[in-house]
PDB file of C-alpha atoms in Angstrom:
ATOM      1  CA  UNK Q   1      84.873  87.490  90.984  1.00 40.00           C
ATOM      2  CA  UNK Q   2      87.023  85.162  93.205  1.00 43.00           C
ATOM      3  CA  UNK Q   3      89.524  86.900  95.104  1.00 42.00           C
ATOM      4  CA  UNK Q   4      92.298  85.261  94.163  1.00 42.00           C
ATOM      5  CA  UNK Q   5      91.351  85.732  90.087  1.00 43.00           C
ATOM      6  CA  UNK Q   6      91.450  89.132  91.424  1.00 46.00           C
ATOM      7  CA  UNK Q   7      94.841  89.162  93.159  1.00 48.00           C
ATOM      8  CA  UNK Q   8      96.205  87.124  90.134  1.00 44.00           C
ATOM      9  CA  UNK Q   9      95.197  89.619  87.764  1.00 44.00           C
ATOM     10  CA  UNK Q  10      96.291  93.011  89.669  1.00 44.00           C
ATOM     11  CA  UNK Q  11      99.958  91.189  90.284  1.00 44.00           C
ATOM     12  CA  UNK Q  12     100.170  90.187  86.661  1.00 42.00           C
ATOM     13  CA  UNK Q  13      99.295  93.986  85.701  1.00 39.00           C
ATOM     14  CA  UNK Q  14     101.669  95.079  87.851  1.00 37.00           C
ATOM     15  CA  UNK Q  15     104.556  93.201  87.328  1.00 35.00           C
ATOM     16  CA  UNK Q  16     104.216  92.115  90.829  1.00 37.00           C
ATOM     17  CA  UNK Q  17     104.878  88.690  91.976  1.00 38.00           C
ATOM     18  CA  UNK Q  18     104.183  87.260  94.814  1.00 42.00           C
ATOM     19  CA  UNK Q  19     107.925  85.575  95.565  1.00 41.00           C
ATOM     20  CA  UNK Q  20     108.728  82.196  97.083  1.00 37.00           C
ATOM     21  CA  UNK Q  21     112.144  82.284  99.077  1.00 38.00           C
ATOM     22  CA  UNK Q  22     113.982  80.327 101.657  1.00 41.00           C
ATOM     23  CA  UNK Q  23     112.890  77.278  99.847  1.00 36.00           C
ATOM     24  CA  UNK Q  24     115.272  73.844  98.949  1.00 32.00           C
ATOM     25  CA  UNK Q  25     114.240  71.458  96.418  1.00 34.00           C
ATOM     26  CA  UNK Q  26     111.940  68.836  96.979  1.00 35.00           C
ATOM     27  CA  UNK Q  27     113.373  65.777  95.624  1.00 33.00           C
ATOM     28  CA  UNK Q  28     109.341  63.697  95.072  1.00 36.00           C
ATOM     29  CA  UNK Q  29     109.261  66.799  92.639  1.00 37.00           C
ATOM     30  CA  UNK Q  30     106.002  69.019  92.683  1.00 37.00           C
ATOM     31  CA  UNK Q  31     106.308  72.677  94.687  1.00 39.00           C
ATOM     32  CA  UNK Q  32     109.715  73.408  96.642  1.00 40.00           C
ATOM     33  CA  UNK Q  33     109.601  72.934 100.283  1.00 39.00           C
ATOM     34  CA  UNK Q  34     111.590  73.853 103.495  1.00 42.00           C
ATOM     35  CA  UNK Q  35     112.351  71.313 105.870  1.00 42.00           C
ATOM     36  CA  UNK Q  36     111.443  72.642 108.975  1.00 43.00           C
ATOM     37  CA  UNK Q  37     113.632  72.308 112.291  1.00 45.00           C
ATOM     38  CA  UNK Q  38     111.044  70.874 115.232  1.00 48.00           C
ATOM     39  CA  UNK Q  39     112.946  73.026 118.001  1.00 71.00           C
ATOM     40  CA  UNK Q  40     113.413  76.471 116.102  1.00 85.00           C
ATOM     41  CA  UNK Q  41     110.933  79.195 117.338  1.00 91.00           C
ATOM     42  CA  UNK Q  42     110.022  82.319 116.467  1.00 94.00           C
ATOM     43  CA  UNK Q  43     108.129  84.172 119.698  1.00 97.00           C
ATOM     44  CA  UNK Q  44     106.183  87.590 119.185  1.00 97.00           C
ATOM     45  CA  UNK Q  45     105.458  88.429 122.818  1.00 98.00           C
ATOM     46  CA  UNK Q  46     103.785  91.852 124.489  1.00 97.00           C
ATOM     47  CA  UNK Q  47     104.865  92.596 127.951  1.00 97.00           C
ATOM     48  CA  UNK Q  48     102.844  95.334 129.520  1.00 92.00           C
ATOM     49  CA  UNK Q  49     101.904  96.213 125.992  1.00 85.00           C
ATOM     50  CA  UNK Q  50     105.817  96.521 124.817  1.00 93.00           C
ATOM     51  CA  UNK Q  51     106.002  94.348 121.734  1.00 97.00           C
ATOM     52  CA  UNK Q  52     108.848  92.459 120.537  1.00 96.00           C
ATOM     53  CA  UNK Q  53     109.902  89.119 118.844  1.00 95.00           C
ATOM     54  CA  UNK Q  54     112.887  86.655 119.225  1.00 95.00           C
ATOM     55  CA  UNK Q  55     114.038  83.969 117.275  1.00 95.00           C
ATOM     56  CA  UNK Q  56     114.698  80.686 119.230  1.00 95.00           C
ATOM     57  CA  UNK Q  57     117.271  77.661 118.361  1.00 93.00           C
ATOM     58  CA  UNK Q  58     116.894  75.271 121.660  1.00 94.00           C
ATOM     59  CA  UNK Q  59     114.215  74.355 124.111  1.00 93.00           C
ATOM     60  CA  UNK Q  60     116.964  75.692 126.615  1.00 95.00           C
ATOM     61  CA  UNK Q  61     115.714  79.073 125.148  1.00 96.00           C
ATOM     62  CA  UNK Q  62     112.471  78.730 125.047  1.00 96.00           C
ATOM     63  CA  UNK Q  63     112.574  77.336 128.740  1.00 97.00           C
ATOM     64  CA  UNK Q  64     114.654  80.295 129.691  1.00 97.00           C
ATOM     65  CA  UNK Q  65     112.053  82.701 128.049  1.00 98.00           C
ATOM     66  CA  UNK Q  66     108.986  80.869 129.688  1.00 98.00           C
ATOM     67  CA  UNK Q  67     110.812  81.650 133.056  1.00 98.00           C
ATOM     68  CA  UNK Q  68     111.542  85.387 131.958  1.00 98.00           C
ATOM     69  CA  UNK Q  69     107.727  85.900 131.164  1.00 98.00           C
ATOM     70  CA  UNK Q  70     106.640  84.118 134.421  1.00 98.00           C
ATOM     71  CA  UNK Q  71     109.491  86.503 136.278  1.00 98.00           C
ATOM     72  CA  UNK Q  72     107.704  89.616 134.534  1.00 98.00           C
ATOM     73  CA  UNK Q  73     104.141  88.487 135.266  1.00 98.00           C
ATOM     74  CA  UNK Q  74     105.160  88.443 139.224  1.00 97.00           C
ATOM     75  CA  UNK Q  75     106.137  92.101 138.537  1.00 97.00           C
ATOM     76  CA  UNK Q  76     103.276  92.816 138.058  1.00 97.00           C
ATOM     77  CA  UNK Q  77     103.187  93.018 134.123  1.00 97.00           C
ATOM     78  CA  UNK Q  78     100.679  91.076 131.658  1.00 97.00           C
ATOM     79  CA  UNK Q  79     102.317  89.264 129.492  1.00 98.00           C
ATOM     80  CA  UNK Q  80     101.278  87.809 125.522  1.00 97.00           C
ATOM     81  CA  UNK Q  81     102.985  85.523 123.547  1.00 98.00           C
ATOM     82  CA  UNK Q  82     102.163  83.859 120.133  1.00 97.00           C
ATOM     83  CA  UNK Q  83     104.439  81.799 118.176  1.00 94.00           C
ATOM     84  CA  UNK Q  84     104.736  82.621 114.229  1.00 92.00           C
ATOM     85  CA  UNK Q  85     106.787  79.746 113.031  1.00 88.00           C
ATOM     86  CA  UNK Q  86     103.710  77.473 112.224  1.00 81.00           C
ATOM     87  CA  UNK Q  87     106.266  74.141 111.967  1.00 76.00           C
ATOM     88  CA  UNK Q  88     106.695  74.215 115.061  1.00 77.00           C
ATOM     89  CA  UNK Q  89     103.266  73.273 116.027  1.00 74.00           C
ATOM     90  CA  UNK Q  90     101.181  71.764 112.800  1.00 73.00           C
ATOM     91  CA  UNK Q  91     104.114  68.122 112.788  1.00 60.00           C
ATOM     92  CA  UNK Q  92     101.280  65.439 113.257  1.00 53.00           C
ATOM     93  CA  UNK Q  93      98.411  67.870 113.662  1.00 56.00           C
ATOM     94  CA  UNK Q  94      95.816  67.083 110.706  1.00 46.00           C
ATOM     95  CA  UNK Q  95      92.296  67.648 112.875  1.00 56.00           C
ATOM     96  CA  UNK Q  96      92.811  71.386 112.900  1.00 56.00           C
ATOM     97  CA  UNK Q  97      93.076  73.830 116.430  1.00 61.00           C
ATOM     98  CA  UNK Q  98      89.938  73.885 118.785  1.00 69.00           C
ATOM     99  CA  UNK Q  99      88.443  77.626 118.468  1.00 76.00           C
ATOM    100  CA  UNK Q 100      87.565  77.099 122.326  1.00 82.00           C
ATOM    101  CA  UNK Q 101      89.499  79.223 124.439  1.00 90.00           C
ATOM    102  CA  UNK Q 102      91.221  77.718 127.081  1.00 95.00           C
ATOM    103  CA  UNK Q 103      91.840  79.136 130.921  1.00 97.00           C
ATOM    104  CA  UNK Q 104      93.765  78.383 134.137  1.00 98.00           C
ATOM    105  CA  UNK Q 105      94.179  79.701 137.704  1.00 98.00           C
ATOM    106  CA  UNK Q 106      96.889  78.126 139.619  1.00 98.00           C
ATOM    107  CA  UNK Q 107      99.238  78.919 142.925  1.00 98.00           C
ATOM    108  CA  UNK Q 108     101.801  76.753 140.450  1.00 98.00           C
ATOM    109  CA  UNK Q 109     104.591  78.038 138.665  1.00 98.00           C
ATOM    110  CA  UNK Q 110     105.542  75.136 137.543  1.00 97.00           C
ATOM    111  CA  UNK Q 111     102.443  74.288 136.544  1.00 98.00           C
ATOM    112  CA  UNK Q 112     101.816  77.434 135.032  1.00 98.00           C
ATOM    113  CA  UNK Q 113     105.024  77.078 132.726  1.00 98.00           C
ATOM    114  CA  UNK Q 114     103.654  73.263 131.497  1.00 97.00           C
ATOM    115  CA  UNK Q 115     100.667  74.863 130.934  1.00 98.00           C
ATOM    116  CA  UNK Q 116     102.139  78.016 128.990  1.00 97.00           C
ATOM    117  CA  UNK Q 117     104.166  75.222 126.799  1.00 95.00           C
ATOM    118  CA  UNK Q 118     101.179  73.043 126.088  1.00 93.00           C
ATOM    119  CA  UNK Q 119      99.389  76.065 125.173  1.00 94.00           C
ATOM    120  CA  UNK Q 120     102.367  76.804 122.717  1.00 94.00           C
ATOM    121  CA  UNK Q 121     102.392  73.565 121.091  1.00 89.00           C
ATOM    122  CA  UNK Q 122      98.587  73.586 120.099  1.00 89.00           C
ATOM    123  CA  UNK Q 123      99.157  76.970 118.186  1.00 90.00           C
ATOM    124  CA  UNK Q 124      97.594  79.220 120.669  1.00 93.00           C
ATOM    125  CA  UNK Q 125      98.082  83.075 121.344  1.00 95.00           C
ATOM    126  CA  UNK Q 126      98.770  82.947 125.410  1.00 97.00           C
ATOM    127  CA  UNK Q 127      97.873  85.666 127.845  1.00 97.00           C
ATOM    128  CA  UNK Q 128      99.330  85.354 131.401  1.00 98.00           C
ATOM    129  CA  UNK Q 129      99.033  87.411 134.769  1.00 98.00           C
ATOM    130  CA  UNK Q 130      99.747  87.508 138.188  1.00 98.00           C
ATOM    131  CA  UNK Q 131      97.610  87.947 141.162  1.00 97.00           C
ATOM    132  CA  UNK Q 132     100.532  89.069 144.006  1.00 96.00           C
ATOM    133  CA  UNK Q 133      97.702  89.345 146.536  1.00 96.00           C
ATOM    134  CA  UNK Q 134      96.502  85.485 146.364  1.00 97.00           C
ATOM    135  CA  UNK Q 135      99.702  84.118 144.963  1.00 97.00           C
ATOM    136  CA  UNK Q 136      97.805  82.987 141.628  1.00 98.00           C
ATOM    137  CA  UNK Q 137      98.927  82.681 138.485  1.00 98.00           C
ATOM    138  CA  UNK Q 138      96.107  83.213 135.507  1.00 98.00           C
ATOM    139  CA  UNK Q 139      96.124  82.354 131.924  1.00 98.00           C
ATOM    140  CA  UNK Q 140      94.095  82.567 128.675  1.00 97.00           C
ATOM    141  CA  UNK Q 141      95.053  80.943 125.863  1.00 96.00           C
ATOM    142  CA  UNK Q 142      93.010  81.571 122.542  1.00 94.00           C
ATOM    143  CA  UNK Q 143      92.634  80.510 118.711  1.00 90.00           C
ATOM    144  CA  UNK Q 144      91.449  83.995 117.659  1.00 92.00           C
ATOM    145  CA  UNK Q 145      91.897  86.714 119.681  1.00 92.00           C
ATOM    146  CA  UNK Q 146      87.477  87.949 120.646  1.00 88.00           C
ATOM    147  CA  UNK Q 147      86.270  91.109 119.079  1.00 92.00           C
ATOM    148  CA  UNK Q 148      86.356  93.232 121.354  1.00 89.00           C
ATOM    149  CA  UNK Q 149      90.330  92.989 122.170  1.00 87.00           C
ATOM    150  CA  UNK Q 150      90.494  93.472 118.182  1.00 94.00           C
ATOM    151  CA  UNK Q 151      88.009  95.514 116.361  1.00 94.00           C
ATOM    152  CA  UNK Q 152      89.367  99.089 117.541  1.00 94.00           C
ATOM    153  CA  UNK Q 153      93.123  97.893 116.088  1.00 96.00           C
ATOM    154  CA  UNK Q 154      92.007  96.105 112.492  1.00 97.00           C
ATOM    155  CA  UNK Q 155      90.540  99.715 111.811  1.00 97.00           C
ATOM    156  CA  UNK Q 156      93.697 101.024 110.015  1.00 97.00           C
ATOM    157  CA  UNK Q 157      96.064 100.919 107.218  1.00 98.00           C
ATOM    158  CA  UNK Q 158      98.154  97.736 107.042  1.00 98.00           C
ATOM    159  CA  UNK Q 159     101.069  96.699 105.305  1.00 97.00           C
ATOM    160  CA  UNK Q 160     101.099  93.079 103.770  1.00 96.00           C
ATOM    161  CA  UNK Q 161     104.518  91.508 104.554  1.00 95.00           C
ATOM    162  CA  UNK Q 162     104.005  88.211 103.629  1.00 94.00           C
ATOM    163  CA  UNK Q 163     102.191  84.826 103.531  1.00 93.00           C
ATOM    164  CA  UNK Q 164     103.119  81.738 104.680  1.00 92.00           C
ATOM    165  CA  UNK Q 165     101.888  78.417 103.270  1.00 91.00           C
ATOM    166  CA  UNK Q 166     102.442  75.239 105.572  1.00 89.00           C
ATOM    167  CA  UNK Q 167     101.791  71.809 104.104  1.00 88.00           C
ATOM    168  CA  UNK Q 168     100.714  68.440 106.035  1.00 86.00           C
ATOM    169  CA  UNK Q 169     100.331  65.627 104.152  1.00 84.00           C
ATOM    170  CA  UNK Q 170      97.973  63.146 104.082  1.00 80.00           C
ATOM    171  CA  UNK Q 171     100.098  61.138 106.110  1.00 78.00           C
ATOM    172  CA  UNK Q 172     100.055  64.036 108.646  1.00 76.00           C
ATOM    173  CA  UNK Q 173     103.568  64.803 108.173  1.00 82.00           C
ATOM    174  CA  UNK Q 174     104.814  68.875 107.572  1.00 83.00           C
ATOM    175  CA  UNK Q 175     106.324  68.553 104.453  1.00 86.00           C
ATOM    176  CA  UNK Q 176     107.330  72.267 104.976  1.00 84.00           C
ATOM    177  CA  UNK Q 177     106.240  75.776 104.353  1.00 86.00           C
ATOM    178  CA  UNK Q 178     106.532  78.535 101.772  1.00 89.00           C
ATOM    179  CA  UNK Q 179     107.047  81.787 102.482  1.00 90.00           C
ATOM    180  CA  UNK Q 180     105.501  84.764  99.722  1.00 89.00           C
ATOM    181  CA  UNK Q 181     106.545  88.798  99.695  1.00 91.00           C
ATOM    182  CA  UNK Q 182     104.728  90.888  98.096  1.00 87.00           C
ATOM    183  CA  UNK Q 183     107.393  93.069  98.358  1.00 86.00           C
ATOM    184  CA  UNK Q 184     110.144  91.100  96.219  1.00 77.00           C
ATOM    185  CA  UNK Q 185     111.105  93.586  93.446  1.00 74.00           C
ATOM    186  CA  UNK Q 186     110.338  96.594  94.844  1.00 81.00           C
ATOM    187  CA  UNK Q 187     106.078  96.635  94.911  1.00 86.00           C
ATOM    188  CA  UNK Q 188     104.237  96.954  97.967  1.00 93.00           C
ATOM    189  CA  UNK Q 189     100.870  95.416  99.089  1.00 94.00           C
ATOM    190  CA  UNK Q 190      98.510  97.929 101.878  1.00 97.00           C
ATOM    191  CA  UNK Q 191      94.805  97.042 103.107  1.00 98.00           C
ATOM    192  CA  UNK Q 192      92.971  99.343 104.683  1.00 98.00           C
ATOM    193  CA  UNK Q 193      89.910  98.785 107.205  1.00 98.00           C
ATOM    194  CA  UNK Q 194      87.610 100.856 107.476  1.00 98.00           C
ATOM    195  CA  UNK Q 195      85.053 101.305 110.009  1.00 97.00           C
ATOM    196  CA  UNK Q 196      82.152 101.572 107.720  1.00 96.00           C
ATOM    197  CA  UNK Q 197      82.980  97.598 106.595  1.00 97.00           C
ATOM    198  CA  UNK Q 198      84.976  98.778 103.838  1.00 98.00           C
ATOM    199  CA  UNK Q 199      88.757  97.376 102.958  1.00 98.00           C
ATOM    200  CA  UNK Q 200      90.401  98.694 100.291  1.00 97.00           C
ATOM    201  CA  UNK Q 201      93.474  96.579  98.602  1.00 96.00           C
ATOM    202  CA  UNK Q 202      96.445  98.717  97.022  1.00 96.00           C
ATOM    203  CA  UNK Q 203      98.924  97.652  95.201  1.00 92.00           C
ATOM    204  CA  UNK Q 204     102.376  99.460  94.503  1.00 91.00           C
ATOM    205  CA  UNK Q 205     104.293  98.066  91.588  1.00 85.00           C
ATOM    206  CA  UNK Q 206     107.745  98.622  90.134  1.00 76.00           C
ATOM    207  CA  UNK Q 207     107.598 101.829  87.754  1.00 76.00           C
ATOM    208  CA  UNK Q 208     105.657 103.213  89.785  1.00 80.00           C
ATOM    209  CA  UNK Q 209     102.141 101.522  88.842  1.00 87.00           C
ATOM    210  CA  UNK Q 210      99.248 101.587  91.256  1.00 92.00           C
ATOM    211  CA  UNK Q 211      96.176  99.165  91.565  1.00 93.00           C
ATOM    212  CA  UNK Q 212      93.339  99.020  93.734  1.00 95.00           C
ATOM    213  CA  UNK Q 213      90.451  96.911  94.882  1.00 96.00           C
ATOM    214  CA  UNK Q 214      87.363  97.131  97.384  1.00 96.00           C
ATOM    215  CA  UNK Q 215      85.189  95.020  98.811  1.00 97.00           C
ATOM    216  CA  UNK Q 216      83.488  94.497 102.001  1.00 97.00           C
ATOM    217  CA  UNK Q 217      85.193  93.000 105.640  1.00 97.00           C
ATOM    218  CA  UNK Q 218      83.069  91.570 108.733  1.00 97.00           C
ATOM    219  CA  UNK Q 219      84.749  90.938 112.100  1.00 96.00           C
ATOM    220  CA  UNK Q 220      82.626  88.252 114.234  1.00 94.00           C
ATOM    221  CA  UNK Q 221      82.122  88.528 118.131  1.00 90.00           C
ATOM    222  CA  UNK Q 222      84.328  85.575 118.695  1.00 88.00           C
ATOM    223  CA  UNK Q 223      87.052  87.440 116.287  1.00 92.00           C
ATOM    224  CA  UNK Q 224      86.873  85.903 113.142  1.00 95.00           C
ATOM    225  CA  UNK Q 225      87.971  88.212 110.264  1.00 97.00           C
ATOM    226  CA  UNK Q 226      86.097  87.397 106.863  1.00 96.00           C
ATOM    227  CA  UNK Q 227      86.797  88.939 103.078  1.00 97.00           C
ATOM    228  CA  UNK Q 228      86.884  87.664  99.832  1.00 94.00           C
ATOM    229  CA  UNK Q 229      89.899  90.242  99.112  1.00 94.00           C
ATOM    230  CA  UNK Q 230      92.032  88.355 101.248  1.00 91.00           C
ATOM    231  CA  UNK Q 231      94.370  86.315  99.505  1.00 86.00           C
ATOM    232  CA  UNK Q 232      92.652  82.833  98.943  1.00 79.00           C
ATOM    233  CA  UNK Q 233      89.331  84.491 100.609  1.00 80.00           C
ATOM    234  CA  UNK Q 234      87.926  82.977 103.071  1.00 87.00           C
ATOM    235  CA  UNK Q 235      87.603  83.740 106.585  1.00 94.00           C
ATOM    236  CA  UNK Q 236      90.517  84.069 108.991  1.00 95.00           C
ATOM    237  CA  UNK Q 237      91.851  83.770 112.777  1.00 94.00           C
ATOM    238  CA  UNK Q 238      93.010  87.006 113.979  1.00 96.00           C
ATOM    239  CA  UNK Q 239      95.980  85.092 115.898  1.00 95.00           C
ATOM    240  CA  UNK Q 240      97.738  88.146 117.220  1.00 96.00           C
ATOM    241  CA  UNK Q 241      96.469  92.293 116.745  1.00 96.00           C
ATOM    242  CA  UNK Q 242      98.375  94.967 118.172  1.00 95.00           C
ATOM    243  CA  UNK Q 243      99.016  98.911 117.341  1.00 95.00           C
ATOM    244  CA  UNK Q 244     101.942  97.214 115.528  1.00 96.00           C
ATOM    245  CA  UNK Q 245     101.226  93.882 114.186  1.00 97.00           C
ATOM    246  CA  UNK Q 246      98.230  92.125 112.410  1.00 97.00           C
ATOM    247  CA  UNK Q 247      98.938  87.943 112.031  1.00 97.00           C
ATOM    248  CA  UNK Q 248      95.716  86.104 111.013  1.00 96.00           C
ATOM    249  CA  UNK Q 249      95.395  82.311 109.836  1.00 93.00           C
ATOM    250  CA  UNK Q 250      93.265  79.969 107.978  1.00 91.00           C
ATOM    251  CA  UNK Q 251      93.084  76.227 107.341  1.00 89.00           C
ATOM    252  CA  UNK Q 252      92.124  74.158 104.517  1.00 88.00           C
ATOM    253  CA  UNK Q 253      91.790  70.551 105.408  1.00 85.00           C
ATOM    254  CA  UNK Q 254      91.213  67.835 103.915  1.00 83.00           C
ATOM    255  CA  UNK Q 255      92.228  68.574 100.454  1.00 82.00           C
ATOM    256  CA  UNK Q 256      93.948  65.845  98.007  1.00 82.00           C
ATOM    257  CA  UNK Q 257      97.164  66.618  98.672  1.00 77.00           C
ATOM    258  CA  UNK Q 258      96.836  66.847 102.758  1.00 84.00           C
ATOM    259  CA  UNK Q 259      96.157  70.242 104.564  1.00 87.00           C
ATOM    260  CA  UNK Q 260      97.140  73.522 103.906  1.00 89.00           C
ATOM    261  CA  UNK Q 261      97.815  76.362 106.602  1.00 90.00           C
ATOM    262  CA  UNK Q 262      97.958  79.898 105.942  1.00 93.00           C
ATOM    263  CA  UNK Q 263      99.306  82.635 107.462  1.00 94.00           C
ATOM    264  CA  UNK Q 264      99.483  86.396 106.716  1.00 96.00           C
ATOM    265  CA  UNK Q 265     101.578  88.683 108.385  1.00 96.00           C
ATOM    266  CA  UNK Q 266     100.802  92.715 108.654  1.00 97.00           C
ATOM    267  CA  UNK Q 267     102.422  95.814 109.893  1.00 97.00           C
ATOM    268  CA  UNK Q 268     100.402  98.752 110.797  1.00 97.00           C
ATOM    269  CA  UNK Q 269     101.636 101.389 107.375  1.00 95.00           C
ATOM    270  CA  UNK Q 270     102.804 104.090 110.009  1.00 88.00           C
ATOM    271  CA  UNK Q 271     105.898 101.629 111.398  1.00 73.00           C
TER     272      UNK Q 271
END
């Protein structure tokens, strides 16, 4: 059975709706939509494997975090950075984001910072180092995170916080995003990976109802996270994976109405 006849029919069981908010009307009619704000950012960044997020206004902010990174990367810490607020970087982009990772060494800061921002603007997770003892600055900048930084974290019990729906038209314009809770109402949405391949989906509902689901979950080398019991099905980017954290994305181009982006967003069930 499709995975999303699946989901359907568990919420609708349940009581359970997955809940649009934060939406304004859309005044060509058709779905509600957000209009988003080109310069607003929302950074989840890992210094020395301390994870945190901040929500940017400016590009004064954003400059003055790019400087605070490259300050903590000459301390000597490693520093990751993804941005979650998907309007920020899909405006104009209908072709879809290169799975190809992309690298720099440079003596630079400055061009290490341009480099960090372009990264940013193409929807990349970035990973960025110092080297004190040749005065270079390194950086890795990736679609989906590989395998082998991943596989030992997705093992676990996750809670689903959300999805987020982005919209570019055919015209390759964002006409905004929608954002869906599973916990609106008081229900609850878990997936838990097992090692064995397994991923069980449970479902929490108001009253006190329960639902599950099983199927099967495949994690390629280059990080790609596949299973039909993933909302929509399909298989996924794994964007960002940490103790704490789980954001993975998909694309659907090309459709009628433009392209569709998904995101989900996790946190591990023991936060």
């Amino acid at each position: 059975m499709n995975s999303i006849i699946k989901l359907t029919t568990l919420l609708s069981a349940m009581t359970l709706t997955l809940v649009a908010c934060e939406k304004t009307d859309n005044p060509a009619g058709g779905n509600t939509i957000v209009t988003p704000v080109a310069k607003e950012r929302t950074i989840i960044y890992a210094v020395s494997n301390s994870e945190n997020r901040q929500a940017l206004k400016t590009e004064a902010e954003w400059d003055a975090m790019l400087e605070r990174f490259c300050d903590q990367a000459a301390a000597g810490s490693e520093v990751v950075f993804y941005n979650m607020d998907q309007t920020t970087y899909l405006h104009g982009n209908t072709k879809g984001l290169s799975k190809e990772n992309r690298t720099i060494n440079t003596t630079s800061r400055e061009e290490m910072k341009a480099w960090m921002k372009e990264m940013e603007k193409e929807g990349r997770t970035v990973r960025v180092s110092y080297d004190e003892g040749s005065g270079t600055w390194h950086g890795e900048a990736y679609a989906t995170a590989p395998a082998n930084n991943t596989l030992g974290i997705i093992v676990d019990t996750w809670h689903f916080n959300c999805m987020v729906v982005s919209h570019v038209g055919t015209d390759g314009q964002l006409l905004g995003s929608d954002l869906y809770v599973p916990d609106e109402n008081g229900g609850a949405m878990y997936y838990t990976f097992d090692a064995d391949g397994n991923v069980t989906m449970t479902m929490y509902g108001v009253g006190g109802t329960t639902a599950t689901d099983s199927a099967s979950w495949t994690l390629s080398d280059d990080g790609v996270l596949c299973s039909d019991l993933m909302p929509n099905g399909g298989c996924w980017n794994v964007n960002w994976a940490t103790p704490n954290t789980m954001i993975i994305s998909r694309e659907e181009l090309g459709t009628d109405e433009g392209d569709l982006y998904y995101q989900l967003q996790f946190t591990n069930a023991a936060e």
